[in-house]
Amino acid sequence: GAVVSQHPSWVICKSGTSVKIECRSLDFQATTMFWYRQFPKQSLMLMATSNEGSKATYEQGVEKDKFLINHASLTLSTLTVTSAHPEDSSFYICSANPPGTTYEQYFGPGTRLTVT
Amino acid sequence: AQSVTQLDSQVPVFEEAPVELRCNYSSSVSVYLFWYVQYPNQGLQLLLKYLSGSTLVKGINGFEAEFNKSQTSFHLRKPSVHISDTAEYFCAGIQGGSEKLVFGKGTKLTVNP
């Protein structure tokens, strides 16, 4: 149980375009999901906390207008990178807490974004 | 300030040897502690967690960790590693007063034949 999926697993887009990444909890409902960014050979950096039915909470330094988060249902959160630039190229990972667990986050497989 | 510190960025070890990956946490992190493993181009998989109770925690794949409050440490150990254990390992803790995970910088474990 507690499976989190992401789609797509990798995406290449041109500079200036927008790209949407989906995060789904497959076998549980998640009122909260988390979005992380990971640069090569580095740790995970929390970008934002996605809350179902309300606005996301962004970490300091993360541009909310550039990284749009929508938690449309209890099983789906989306991250849209708007007007992408090469510096946005990174590995994006989402996670969620299954009900009944204590702070235990289950992670998606990640999405590799390359902006050309 | 770094709340979770992984002291070794890389740990090479021979197959079937024991290994310890070190992790220390600061007071800004609660004592809910986790170890995750990440294989190349994949997400993170939970190895084990400490929430309360016994300070020796056993996880998947033969790993275990010991919570030591006096030394503010949560080191990960395995008595005999396999080639397949080669991966990046992250220690993490819950930031005090929130649900947010704070990660260490990771330790790259390389198991050589």
PDB file of C-alpha atoms in Angstrom:
ATOM      1  CA  GLY A   1       0.000   0.000   0.000  1.00  0.00           C
ATOM      2  CA  ALA A   2       0.811   3.732   0.103  1.00  0.00           C
ATOM      3  CA  VAL A   3       1.810   4.149  -3.519  1.00  0.00           C
ATOM      4  CA  VAL A   4       2.455   7.562  -5.011  1.00  0.00           C
ATOM      5  CA  SER A   5       2.812   7.980  -8.750  1.00  0.00           C
ATOM      6  CA  GLN A   6       4.045  10.818 -10.903  1.00  0.00           C
ATOM      7  CA  HIS A   7       3.496  11.621 -14.537  1.00  0.00           C
ATOM      8  CA  PRO A   8       5.411  12.116 -16.698  1.00  0.00           C
ATOM      9  CA  SER A   9       8.586  10.420 -15.546  1.00  0.00           C
ATOM     10  CA  TRP A  10      10.594  12.683 -17.805  1.00  0.00           C
ATOM     11  CA  VAL A  11       9.821  15.648 -20.004  1.00  0.00           C
ATOM     12  CA  ILE A  12      11.761  17.897 -22.339  1.00  0.00           C
ATOM     13  CA  CYS A  13      10.338  21.303 -23.152  1.00  0.00           C
ATOM     14  CA  LYS A  14      11.467  24.440 -24.890  1.00  0.00           C
ATOM     15  CA  SER A  15      12.366  27.571 -23.008  1.00  0.00           C
ATOM     16  CA  GLY A  16       9.343  29.794 -22.469  1.00  0.00           C
ATOM     17  CA  THR A  17       6.760  27.025 -22.468  1.00  0.00           C
ATOM     18  CA  SER A  18       4.901  25.601 -19.489  1.00  0.00           C
ATOM     19  CA  VAL A  19       4.877  22.026 -18.293  1.00  0.00           C
ATOM     20  CA  LYS A  20       2.551  20.255 -15.879  1.00  0.00           C
ATOM     21  CA  ILE A  21       3.596  17.433 -13.569  1.00  0.00           C
ATOM     22  CA  GLU A  22       0.997  15.236 -11.875  1.00  0.00           C
ATOM     23  CA  CYS A  23       1.281  13.556  -8.504  1.00  0.00           C
ATOM     24  CA  ARG A  24      -1.273  10.933  -7.533  1.00  0.00           C
ATOM     25  CA  SER A  25      -1.839   8.892  -4.408  1.00  0.00           C
ATOM     26  CA  LEU A  26      -3.053   5.588  -5.822  1.00  0.00           C
ATOM     27  CA  ASP A  27      -4.419   3.768  -2.798  1.00  0.00           C
ATOM     28  CA  PHE A  28      -5.081   6.437  -0.212  1.00  0.00           C
ATOM     29  CA  GLN A  29      -6.441   9.915   0.110  1.00  0.00           C
ATOM     30  CA  ALA A  30      -4.012  12.718   0.821  1.00  0.00           C
ATOM     31  CA  THR A  31      -5.130  16.082   2.104  1.00  0.00           C
ATOM     32  CA  THR A  32      -1.518  17.187   2.041  1.00  0.00           C
ATOM     33  CA  MET A  33       1.153  16.560  -0.545  1.00  0.00           C
ATOM     34  CA  PHE A  34       4.655  17.910  -0.755  1.00  0.00           C
ATOM     35  CA  TRP A  35       6.711  19.012  -3.748  1.00  0.00           C
ATOM     36  CA  TYR A  36      10.483  18.783  -3.717  1.00  0.00           C
ATOM     37  CA  ARG A  37      13.216  19.734  -6.117  1.00  0.00           C
ATOM     38  CA  GLN A  38      16.489  17.869  -6.351  1.00  0.00           C
ATOM     39  CA  PHE A  39      19.568  19.068  -8.216  1.00  0.00           C
ATOM     40  CA  PRO A  40      22.146  16.534  -9.396  1.00  0.00           C
ATOM     41  CA  LYS A  41      24.058  14.943  -6.557  1.00  0.00           C
ATOM     42  CA  GLN A  42      22.250  17.084  -4.004  1.00  0.00           C
ATOM     43  CA  SER A  43      19.593  16.646  -1.379  1.00  0.00           C
ATOM     44  CA  LEU A  44      15.893  17.331  -1.667  1.00  0.00           C
ATOM     45  CA  MET A  45      14.675  20.870  -1.233  1.00  0.00           C
ATOM     46  CA  LEU A  46      11.076  21.361  -0.182  1.00  0.00           C
ATOM     47  CA  MET A  47       9.366  23.735  -2.581  1.00  0.00           C
ATOM     48  CA  ALA A  48       5.828  23.801  -1.272  1.00  0.00           C
ATOM     49  CA  THR A  49       3.136  22.049   0.697  1.00  0.00           C
ATOM     50  CA  SER A  50       0.032  21.340  -1.335  1.00  0.00           C
ATOM     51  CA  ASN A  51      -3.268  21.403   0.543  1.00  0.00           C
ATOM     52  CA  GLU A  52      -6.464  19.954  -0.903  1.00  0.00           C
ATOM     53  CA  GLY A  53      -9.060  22.650  -1.410  1.00  0.00           C
ATOM     54  CA  SER A  54      -6.832  25.543  -0.441  1.00  0.00           C
ATOM     55  CA  LYS A  55      -3.770  27.410  -1.554  1.00  0.00           C
ATOM     56  CA  ALA A  56      -0.360  25.847  -1.423  1.00  0.00           C
ATOM     57  CA  THR A  57       2.178  27.010   1.105  1.00  0.00           C
ATOM     58  CA  TYR A  58       5.465  27.906  -0.545  1.00  0.00           C
ATOM     59  CA  GLU A  59       8.886  27.800   1.046  1.00  0.00           C
ATOM     60  CA  GLN A  60      10.948  30.944   1.234  1.00  0.00           C
ATOM     61  CA  GLY A  61      12.587  31.770  -2.059  1.00  0.00           C
ATOM     62  CA  VAL A  62      10.231  29.703  -4.213  1.00  0.00           C
ATOM     63  CA  GLU A  63       8.327  31.766  -6.762  1.00  0.00           C
ATOM     64  CA  LYS A  64       4.649  30.920  -6.418  1.00  0.00           C
ATOM     65  CA  ASP A  65       3.804  32.495  -9.776  1.00  0.00           C
ATOM     66  CA  LYS A  66       6.355  30.353 -11.516  1.00  0.00           C
ATOM     67  CA  PHE A  67       5.595  27.071  -9.787  1.00  0.00           C
ATOM     68  CA  LEU A  68       1.818  26.793  -9.747  1.00  0.00           C
ATOM     69  CA  ILE A  69       0.407  24.105  -7.502  1.00  0.00           C
ATOM     70  CA  ASN A  70      -3.155  22.861  -7.641  1.00  0.00           C
ATOM     71  CA  HIS A  71      -4.465  20.190  -5.284  1.00  0.00           C
ATOM     72  CA  ALA A  72      -7.659  19.449  -7.162  1.00  0.00           C
ATOM     73  CA  SER A  73      -8.755  16.338  -5.298  1.00  0.00           C
ATOM     74  CA  LEU A  74      -7.742  14.089  -2.440  1.00  0.00           C
ATOM     75  CA  THR A  75      -5.649  11.980  -4.800  1.00  0.00           C
ATOM     76  CA  LEU A  76      -4.172  14.504  -7.214  1.00  0.00           C
ATOM     77  CA  SER A  77      -1.807  17.432  -6.966  1.00  0.00           C
ATOM     78  CA  THR A  78      -0.245  19.148  -9.955  1.00  0.00           C
ATOM     79  CA  LEU A  79       2.839  21.301 -10.303  1.00  0.00           C
ATOM     80  CA  THR A  80       2.998  23.571 -13.330  1.00  0.00           C
ATOM     81  CA  VAL A  81       6.314  25.156 -14.207  1.00  0.00           C
ATOM     82  CA  THR A  82       5.371  28.282 -16.105  1.00  0.00           C
ATOM     83  CA  SER A  83       7.590  29.987 -18.671  1.00  0.00           C
ATOM     84  CA  ALA A  84      10.269  27.422 -18.062  1.00  0.00           C
ATOM     85  CA  HIS A  85      13.940  28.304 -18.404  1.00  0.00           C
ATOM     86  CA  PRO A  86      17.004  26.071 -18.538  1.00  0.00           C
ATOM     87  CA  GLU A  87      17.723  26.785 -14.866  1.00  0.00           C
ATOM     88  CA  ASP A  88      14.405  25.123 -14.021  1.00  0.00           C
ATOM     89  CA  SER A  89      15.814  21.835 -15.278  1.00  0.00           C
ATOM     90  CA  SER A  90      15.796  19.515 -12.311  1.00  0.00           C
ATOM     91  CA  PHE A  91      14.324  16.388 -10.751  1.00  0.00           C
ATOM     92  CA  TYR A  92      10.942  17.088  -9.189  1.00  0.00           C
ATOM     93  CA  ILE A  93       9.598  14.690  -6.572  1.00  0.00           C
ATOM     94  CA  CYS A  94       6.289  14.678  -4.751  1.00  0.00           C
ATOM     95  CA  SER A  95       5.291  12.926  -1.558  1.00  0.00           C
ATOM     96  CA  ALA A  96       2.223  12.363   0.593  1.00  0.00           C
ATOM     97  CA  ASN A  97       1.287  11.226   4.092  1.00  0.00           C
ATOM     98  CA  PRO A  98      -1.128   8.287   4.174  1.00  0.00           C
ATOM     99  CA  PRO A  99      -3.849   8.581   6.826  1.00  0.00           C
ATOM    100  CA  GLY A 100      -2.991   6.837  10.057  1.00  0.00           C
ATOM    101  CA  THR A 101       0.751   7.336   9.671  1.00  0.00           C
ATOM    102  CA  THR A 102       2.803   9.670  11.784  1.00  0.00           C
ATOM    103  CA  TYR A 103       4.748  12.060   9.588  1.00  0.00           C
ATOM    104  CA  GLU A 104       5.647   9.210   7.287  1.00  0.00           C
ATOM    105  CA  GLN A 105       5.965  10.488   3.732  1.00  0.00           C
ATOM    106  CA  TYR A 106       5.740   8.228   0.715  1.00  0.00           C
ATOM    107  CA  PHE A 107       7.486   9.493  -2.377  1.00  0.00           C
ATOM    108  CA  GLY A 108       6.683   9.377  -6.036  1.00  0.00           C
ATOM    109  CA  PRO A 109       9.287   8.155  -8.525  1.00  0.00           C
ATOM    110  CA  GLY A 110      10.140  11.686  -9.617  1.00  0.00           C
ATOM    111  CA  THR A 111       9.940  13.661 -12.854  1.00  0.00           C
ATOM    112  CA  ARG A 112      13.053  14.670 -14.734  1.00  0.00           C
ATOM    113  CA  LEU A 113      12.484  18.061 -16.396  1.00  0.00           C
ATOM    114  CA  THR A 114      14.890  19.301 -19.041  1.00  0.00           C
ATOM    115  CA  VAL A 115      14.353  22.756 -20.500  1.00  0.00           C
ATOM    116  CA  THR A 116      16.190  23.431 -23.752  1.00  0.00           C
TER     117      THR A 116
ATOM    118  CA  ALA B   1      21.581  26.188  10.068  1.00  0.00           C
ATOM    119  CA  GLN B   2      21.674  22.572   8.994  1.00  0.00           C
ATOM    120  CA  SER B   3      19.160  20.625  11.081  1.00  0.00           C
ATOM    121  CA  VAL B   4      20.165  17.168   9.914  1.00  0.00           C
ATOM    122  CA  THR B   5      23.812  16.480   9.246  1.00  0.00           C
ATOM    123  CA  GLN B   6      25.191  13.522   7.381  1.00  0.00           C
ATOM    124  CA  LEU B   7      28.862  13.467   8.105  1.00  0.00           C
ATOM    125  CA  ASP B   8      30.015  11.456   5.124  1.00  0.00           C
ATOM    126  CA  SER B   9      29.175  12.394   1.560  1.00  0.00           C
ATOM    127  CA  GLN B  10      30.600   9.143   0.194  1.00  0.00           C
ATOM    128  CA  VAL B  11      31.201   5.753   1.764  1.00  0.00           C
ATOM    129  CA  PRO B  12      32.913   3.042  -0.273  1.00  0.00           C
ATOM    130  CA  VAL B  13      32.829  -0.467   1.150  1.00  0.00           C
ATOM    131  CA  PHE B  14      33.476  -3.992  -0.018  1.00  0.00           C
ATOM    132  CA  GLU B  15      30.710  -6.505  -0.450  1.00  0.00           C
ATOM    133  CA  GLU B  16      29.794  -8.448   2.730  1.00  0.00           C
ATOM    134  CA  ALA B  17      31.533  -5.866   4.932  1.00  0.00           C
ATOM    135  CA  PRO B  18      29.619  -3.982   7.639  1.00  0.00           C
ATOM    136  CA  VAL B  19      28.706  -0.354   7.102  1.00  0.00           C
ATOM    137  CA  GLU B  20      27.614   2.595   9.204  1.00  0.00           C
ATOM    138  CA  LEU B  21      26.198   5.793   7.755  1.00  0.00           C
ATOM    139  CA  ARG B  22      26.262   8.625  10.229  1.00  0.00           C
ATOM    140  CA  CYS B  23      23.515  11.135  10.934  1.00  0.00           C
ATOM    141  CA  ASN B  24      23.197  13.814  13.591  1.00  0.00           C
ATOM    142  CA  TYR B  25      20.250  16.069  14.224  1.00  0.00           C
ATOM    143  CA  SER B  26      19.885  19.448  15.873  1.00  0.00           C
ATOM    144  CA  SER B  27      17.370  20.730  18.385  1.00  0.00           C
ATOM    145  CA  SER B  28      15.326  22.372  15.612  1.00  0.00           C
ATOM    146  CA  VAL B  29      14.302  18.906  14.482  1.00  0.00           C
ATOM    147  CA  SER B  30      11.888  16.812  16.479  1.00  0.00           C
ATOM    148  CA  VAL B  31      12.803  13.266  17.397  1.00  0.00           C
ATOM    149  CA  TYR B  32      10.813  11.816  14.532  1.00  0.00           C
ATOM    150  CA  LEU B  33      13.664  10.526  12.392  1.00  0.00           C
ATOM    151  CA  PHE B  34      13.823   8.630   9.127  1.00  0.00           C
ATOM    152  CA  TRP B  35      16.243   7.014   6.742  1.00  0.00           C
ATOM    153  CA  TYR B  36      15.399   6.917   3.060  1.00  0.00           C
ATOM    154  CA  VAL B  37      17.203   5.252   0.146  1.00  0.00           C
ATOM    155  CA  GLN B  38      17.274   6.586  -3.391  1.00  0.00           C
ATOM    156  CA  TYR B  39      18.365   4.539  -6.385  1.00  0.00           C
ATOM    157  CA  PRO B  40      19.459   6.404  -9.533  1.00  0.00           C
ATOM    158  CA  ASN B  41      16.677   8.357 -11.209  1.00  0.00           C
ATOM    159  CA  GLN B  42      14.093   7.153  -8.730  1.00  0.00           C
ATOM    160  CA  GLY B  43      12.134   8.559  -5.829  1.00  0.00           C
ATOM    161  CA  LEU B  44      12.849   7.840  -2.195  1.00  0.00           C
ATOM    162  CA  GLN B  45      11.992   4.637  -0.402  1.00  0.00           C
ATOM    163  CA  LEU B  46      11.545   4.544   3.358  1.00  0.00           C
ATOM    164  CA  LEU B  47      14.098   2.264   5.031  1.00  0.00           C
ATOM    165  CA  LEU B  48      13.108   2.796   8.641  1.00  0.00           C
ATOM    166  CA  LYS B  49      11.785   5.319  11.092  1.00  0.00           C
ATOM    167  CA  TYR B  50      12.056   6.245  14.749  1.00  0.00           C
ATOM    168  CA  LEU B  51       9.017   7.800  16.359  1.00  0.00           C
ATOM    169  CA  SER B  52       9.259   6.602  19.955  1.00  0.00           C
ATOM    170  CA  GLY B  53       9.911   3.500  22.014  1.00  0.00           C
ATOM    171  CA  SER B  54      12.855   1.198  21.471  1.00  0.00           C
ATOM    172  CA  THR B  55      15.932   3.103  20.386  1.00  0.00           C
ATOM    173  CA  LEU B  56      17.029   0.299  18.064  1.00  0.00           C
ATOM    174  CA  VAL B  57      14.929   0.356  14.942  1.00  0.00           C
ATOM    175  CA  LYS B  58      14.944  -2.357  12.322  1.00  0.00           C
ATOM    176  CA  GLY B  59      14.057  -1.617   8.747  1.00  0.00           C
ATOM    177  CA  ILE B  60      13.895  -3.233   5.351  1.00  0.00           C
ATOM    178  CA  ASN B  61      16.765  -4.872   3.489  1.00  0.00           C
ATOM    179  CA  GLY B  62      18.582  -5.768   6.716  1.00  0.00           C
ATOM    180  CA  PHE B  63      19.222  -2.184   7.807  1.00  0.00           C
ATOM    181  CA  GLU B  64      18.875  -0.925  11.345  1.00  0.00           C
ATOM    182  CA  ALA B  65      19.445   2.363  13.122  1.00  0.00           C
ATOM    183  CA  GLU B  66      19.942   3.440  16.692  1.00  0.00           C
ATOM    184  CA  PHE B  67      18.488   6.586  18.153  1.00  0.00           C
ATOM    185  CA  ASN B  68      20.879   8.152  20.653  1.00  0.00           C
ATOM    186  CA  LYS B  69      19.426  11.164  22.397  1.00  0.00           C
ATOM    187  CA  SER B  70      22.547  12.112  24.332  1.00  0.00           C
ATOM    188  CA  GLN B  71      24.626  12.183  21.162  1.00  0.00           C
ATOM    189  CA  THR B  72      21.758  13.501  19.007  1.00  0.00           C
ATOM    190  CA  SER B  73      22.525  10.783  16.498  1.00  0.00           C
ATOM    191  CA  PHE B  74      20.595   8.318  14.362  1.00  0.00           C
ATOM    192  CA  HIS B  75      23.237   6.243  12.608  1.00  0.00           C
ATOM    193  CA  LEU B  76      22.270   3.641  10.032  1.00  0.00           C
ATOM    194  CA  ARG B  77      23.964   0.242  10.035  1.00  0.00           C
ATOM    195  CA  LYS B  78      24.027  -2.986   8.118  1.00  0.00           C
ATOM    196  CA  PRO B  79      26.192  -5.946   9.183  1.00  0.00           C
ATOM    197  CA  SER B  80      26.856  -7.223   5.665  1.00  0.00           C
ATOM    198  CA  VAL B  81      26.219  -5.199   2.533  1.00  0.00           C
ATOM    199  CA  HIS B  82      25.416  -6.353  -0.981  1.00  0.00           C
ATOM    200  CA  ILE B  83      26.235  -4.847  -4.346  1.00  0.00           C
ATOM    201  CA  SER B  84      22.538  -3.967  -4.642  1.00  0.00           C
ATOM    202  CA  ASP B  85      22.816  -1.664  -1.610  1.00  0.00           C
ATOM    203  CA  THR B  86      24.725   0.815  -3.741  1.00  0.00           C
ATOM    204  CA  ALA B  87      22.557   3.943  -3.613  1.00  0.00           C
ATOM    205  CA  GLU B  88      22.152   7.358  -2.043  1.00  0.00           C
ATOM    206  CA  TYR B  89      20.947   7.360   1.562  1.00  0.00           C
ATOM    207  CA  PHE B  90      19.190  10.291   3.177  1.00  0.00           C
ATOM    208  CA  CYS B  91      18.617  10.908   6.845  1.00  0.00           C
ATOM    209  CA  ALA B  92      15.625  13.125   7.614  1.00  0.00           C
ATOM    210  CA  GLY B  93      13.750  14.542  10.545  1.00  0.00           C
ATOM    211  CA  ILE B  94      10.511  16.361  11.067  1.00  0.00           C
ATOM    212  CA  GLN B  95      11.000  20.092  11.503  1.00  0.00           C
ATOM    213  CA  GLY B  96       9.745  21.050  14.932  1.00  0.00           C
ATOM    214  CA  GLY B  97       6.145  22.243  14.947  1.00  0.00           C
ATOM    215  CA  SER B  98       5.375  21.166  11.399  1.00  0.00           C
ATOM    216  CA  GLU B  99       4.889  18.183   9.104  1.00  0.00           C
ATOM    217  CA  LYS B 100       7.880  19.142   6.980  1.00  0.00           C
ATOM    218  CA  LEU B 101      10.752  16.755   6.451  1.00  0.00           C
ATOM    219  CA  VAL B 102      14.229  18.196   6.704  1.00  0.00           C
ATOM    220  CA  PHE B 103      16.821  16.189   4.829  1.00  0.00           C
ATOM    221  CA  GLY B 104      20.507  15.737   5.277  1.00  0.00           C
ATOM    222  CA  LYS B 105      22.711  16.157   2.234  1.00  0.00           C
ATOM    223  CA  GLY B 106      22.872  12.458   1.594  1.00  0.00           C
ATOM    224  CA  THR B 107      25.533   9.763   1.690  1.00  0.00           C
ATOM    225  CA  LYS B 108      26.495   7.904  -1.438  1.00  0.00           C
ATOM    226  CA  LEU B 109      27.126   4.274  -0.507  1.00  0.00           C
ATOM    227  CA  THR B 110      29.133   2.336  -3.060  1.00  0.00           C
ATOM    228  CA  VAL B 111      29.530  -1.386  -2.530  1.00  0.00           C
ATOM    229  CA  ASN B 112      32.434  -2.850  -4.449  1.00  0.00           C
ATOM    230  CA  PRO B 113      32.941  -6.529  -5.295  1.00  0.00           C
TER     231      PRO B 113
END
